[in-house]
Amino acid sequence: MSGGPAVRVSIESQCERQVQEVSLDGLETYVPPLSMSQNLAKLAQRIDFDQSSDSEQESREPRSALKFQPSLWPWDSVRNNLRSALTEMCVLHDVLSVLKDKKYMALDPVSQDPSTPQVFQLISKKKSLATAAQLLLKGAEKLTKSLAENQEQRRQRDFNSELLRLRSQWKLRKLGHKILGDLSYRSAGSLFPHHGTFEVIKNTDIDLDKKVPDDYCPLNVQIPSDLEGSAYIKVSIQKQSADIGDLGTVSLFRRQPKAKPASQMWHLKLEAAQNVLLCKEIFAQLSREAVQIKSQIPHIVVKNQILSQPFPGLQLSISLCHSTGEKKIQRASPDKSKPDDHLYVLEHNLHQLIREFHKQTLSSVVMPHPASSPFGHKRLRLAGPMAYDKAEISSLQQSEGLLEKIIKQAKHIFLRSRSIQLQLNIGVEQIRVVHRDGRVVTLSHQEQELQDFLLSQMSQHQVHAVQQLAKVMGWHVLSFSNHVGLGPIESIGNASAITVASPSGEHTISVRNGPESGCKVLVQFPRSQAKELLKSDVLQEGRWTHLRGPYREVHWGRMEGRNFVYKMELLMAALTPCP
Amino acid sequence: MEAPPVTVMPVTGGTINMMEYLLQGSVLDQSLESLLHRLRGLCDNMEPESFADHELVYLLKGQQGNPFMLRARRSLLHPTAPWHLRYLGQPEVGDKSRHALVRNCVDVAASHSLPDFLNEMGFRMDHEFVAKGQVFRKGAMKVVVSKLLRVLASGNTENTEPMSLSYLVELSVLAPAGQDTVSEDMRSFAEQLKPLVHLEKIDPKRLM
């Protein structure tokens, strides 16, 4: 107000319209400003047309005139406000400048209101905290309840999903509120009278607060008590017969079953129980037959072992080894026990034979035609109408029992293990050579004959060795001949030859081995590696160069290796390129 | 000498009296598929065995009372298979708590001259029908699902018409007399078929 430079005031209208809505991407929509006619209408609405009397109008006129007088210009109120603001600011400025001198005016602090008593503050704080705490507690309770419900549901779901998995692999049925299952082979054709029923137990009562053990499973199975543990059938052949006192006490060492990583505990349990049942069935069948079949040397059945003598001096022992896993059973004869004499092949064959027998009961030859006739083999049904006699009927029912089949197999194994390649029977005037494949050659007393014979055998053997080596190394045998008709004639025996091809087909090795001419090895390379081949116009495409081309001879004497087989192996390895 | 397998029940014994334990029920044609499915799952695991049989029922009218009935049945799918002659006795009245119908049963396989033989013996054919369906087995139990067809012209099995819109389901076991556990097993098996088909003992006397 008092002098001083003029204050420049910039004014700009607010230009703010009311926001009607804000869209989701932040765009604001404004209320559109009223048009001229709308504005006029708004103003006209303010006019009270009811007051139409003159006197009132006159008395009101000056007032209304005063009131109704529209502002001379729109910025009038703005100017007035600014002017008053400027006044205030000037006053403040003056007061502050007077205060600075401290001669005419001084500042005094304003006295504080007396503070509210401490106790009141405490109580109010406590109350507010208590309400806050209550809210939080309520929320926490709700959360824990829902979590507990989820866990319980999950446990139930886990049980159900485990049950689903169990059902996909084992037969289950519901009896009342119990879930029972069948692990016997009866639906596969077995006639063993064991029921094989197991029960499924829910295992969801564990306390989830404690740490869940790693092998926890919400489902457990209870198997019949006589099928617990694991079992196998031990088949062994011994040269000497065991002592009487040792019978029936076969060592029951446990073979650790291979635990498949993804299988559940119940699956392992059920599989083990099923195996025990099958072993029991096999052993029951064998012992039944051992008692009933009449043979020259009677079979001995003692406790869990069956002994029979296929050949004199040879003993076949079949025993059921069932370990329940609770206590370790000490070996019966510690020094004589040889765990490796168990013949896995025969055990496997026993399993296969019993399964064959199962399949027979399920085969369609047993089904009745017409449908009202009883079950039974269809050929046996003809026995009545065709008036078969006893011999024919017994020939129909002829089927070797399990025991006889196993004994035959044991005999075969024994004989095979005893046979050797060549057997030289040296007599008084002659030497008789019995070959493994049955050929018998009689040689005279001249040692040259034997030498020649052995030489020819050696050369043949070398070619056979190439054949075996090819099998092992993955090479294919293209041709093989024991008595080759080409090449120089041998004075002793015949030459033999073999051609083998590499797995990729790029190389071949040809071997010709004669007792006199020695060993000749040739190798065939692909055309692309042969330098002496001329380019020809006939072969248009490049793929023909992968075919095998000419042969080249190997200096066999200069090959590395202690003997023929080593050298051949090295050659094959050298010709098989690494991928 | 061969040894018989572990457990086998002598089906045709010399003087052993064989009894047939029977439960019967029926299903409508449209429910047949689901029943066959269920049976396929419950019974022994083999390919389903279809059959088509022609059965002739012979009666011997004596002077007194009830005529003597024999059933002769042959397979239409296996013409070379022998005929099957069957005698079924009266159902045993026993205690009511027995779950299955029990009656004496004699089964004989016969050659193809059976009808002539029976005629010579004095039997007269009372009626004949054709039965087509499937056979299932579970251990010793036999389940036969059959559609009975009426033979329109006697002896002509090509011209047949169904007798009803449903299939007859029979669960039967042949066992020597005195084994009552058989009916328990049959009942528990019938329980498993429960909502699809109700197998119960139906006294033939009540139907006459």
GROMACS .gro file of C-alpha atoms in nm, chain A residues 171 173 186-189 191-193 281 284-285 288-289 292-294 357 361-364 366-375 378 381-382 384-385 394 397-399 404, chain B residues 1-7 11 41-46 49-51 53 73-75 78 80-82 84 86 107 109-111 135-142 144 174 192:
model
   84
  171LYS     CA    1  -0.791 -10.505  -0.737
  173ARG     CA    2  -1.347 -10.373  -0.340
  186ARG     CA    3  -0.680 -11.630  -0.872
  187SER     CA    4  -0.811 -11.395  -1.136
  188ALA     CA    5  -0.511 -11.494  -1.346
  189GLY     CA    6  -0.598 -11.861  -1.328
  191LEU     CA    7  -0.629 -12.257  -0.809
  192PHE     CA    8  -0.430 -12.212  -0.488
  193PRO     CA    9  -0.676 -12.192  -0.200
  281GLU     CA   10   0.213 -12.206  -0.461
  284ALA     CA   11   0.314 -12.662  -0.275
  285GLN     CA   12   0.273 -12.787  -0.629
  288ARG     CA   13   0.258 -13.248  -0.401
  289GLU     CA   14   0.402 -13.389  -0.717
  292GLN     CA   15   0.262 -13.848  -0.565
  293ILE     CA   16   0.480 -13.919  -0.864
  294LYS     CA   17   0.642 -14.255  -0.857
  357PHE     CA   18  -0.024 -12.351  -1.572
  361THR     CA   19  -0.695 -12.282  -1.663
  362LEU     CA   20  -0.800 -11.961  -1.830
  363SER     CA   21  -0.770 -12.075  -2.186
  364SER     CA   22  -1.078 -12.090  -2.395
  366VAL     CA   23  -1.189 -12.501  -2.102
  367MET     CA   24  -1.500 -12.300  -2.174
  368PRO     CA   25  -1.815 -12.500  -2.218
  369HIS     CA   26  -1.982 -12.543  -2.553
  370PRO     CA   27  -2.280 -12.583  -2.517
  371ALA     CA   28  -2.295 -12.335  -2.235
  372SER     CA   29  -2.469 -12.562  -1.991
  373SER     CA   30  -2.192 -12.819  -1.980
  374PRO     CA   31  -1.939 -12.807  -1.698
  375PHE     CA   32  -1.592 -12.658  -1.731
  378LYS     CA   33  -1.293 -12.981  -2.463
  381ARG     CA   34  -1.561 -13.396  -2.313
  382LEU     CA   35  -1.536 -13.623  -2.616
  384GLY     CA   36  -1.779 -14.021  -2.332
  385PRO     CA   37  -1.927 -14.004  -2.679
  394SER     CA   38  -0.452 -14.075  -1.971
  397GLN     CA   39  -0.442 -13.575  -1.954
  398GLN     CA   40  -0.075 -13.624  -2.007
  399SER     CA   41   0.102 -13.323  -1.888
  404GLU     CA   42   0.943 -13.337  -1.385
  580MET     CA   43   0.145 -14.128  -1.363
  581GLU     CA   44   0.061 -13.767  -1.378
  582ALA     CA   45  -0.037 -13.566  -1.079
  583PRO     CA   46  -0.350 -13.360  -1.074
  584PRO     CA   47  -0.306 -12.988  -1.022
  585VAL     CA   48  -0.324 -12.837  -0.678
  586THR     CA   49  -0.694 -12.805  -0.629
  590VAL     CA   50  -1.670 -13.238  -1.182
  620GLY     CA   51  -1.396 -10.671  -1.476
  621LEU     CA   52  -1.506 -10.902  -1.196
  622CYS     CA   53  -1.453 -11.237  -1.359
  623ASP     CA   54  -1.140 -11.415  -1.464
  624ASN     CA   55  -0.929 -11.236  -1.712
  625MET     CA   56  -0.996 -11.391  -2.047
  628GLU     CA   57  -1.668 -11.628  -2.481
  629SER     CA   58  -1.980 -11.615  -2.696
  630PHE     CA   59  -2.207 -11.907  -2.744
  632ASP     CA   60  -2.692 -12.317  -2.827
  652ARG     CA   61  -2.832 -12.911  -2.568
  653ARG     CA   62  -2.597 -12.865  -2.860
  654SER     CA   63  -2.370 -12.583  -2.967
  657HIS     CA   64  -1.923 -12.572  -3.265
  659THR     CA   65  -1.864 -13.105  -3.389
  660ALA     CA   66  -1.877 -13.064  -3.013
  661PRO     CA   67  -2.072 -13.338  -2.834
  663HIS     CA   68  -2.489 -13.224  -2.354
  665ARG     CA   69  -2.866 -13.286  -1.835
  686ASP     CA   70  -2.434 -13.403  -1.675
  688ALA     CA   71  -2.179 -13.574  -2.287
  689ALA     CA   72  -2.345 -13.752  -2.573
  690SER     CA   73  -2.283 -13.812  -2.939
  714VAL     CA   74  -2.022 -11.709  -2.069
  715PHE     CA   75  -1.792 -11.583  -1.794
  716ARG     CA   76  -1.613 -11.772  -1.524
  717LYS     CA   77  -1.471 -11.685  -1.189
  718GLY     CA   78  -1.294 -11.980  -1.037
  719ALA     CA   79  -1.562 -12.244  -1.018
  720MET     CA   80  -1.850 -12.002  -1.073
  721LYS     CA   81  -2.005 -11.970  -1.413
  723VAL     CA   82  -2.418 -11.713  -1.834
  753LEU     CA   83  -2.131 -12.738  -0.978
  771GLN     CA   84  -2.110 -10.702  -0.641
   0.00000   0.00000   0.00000
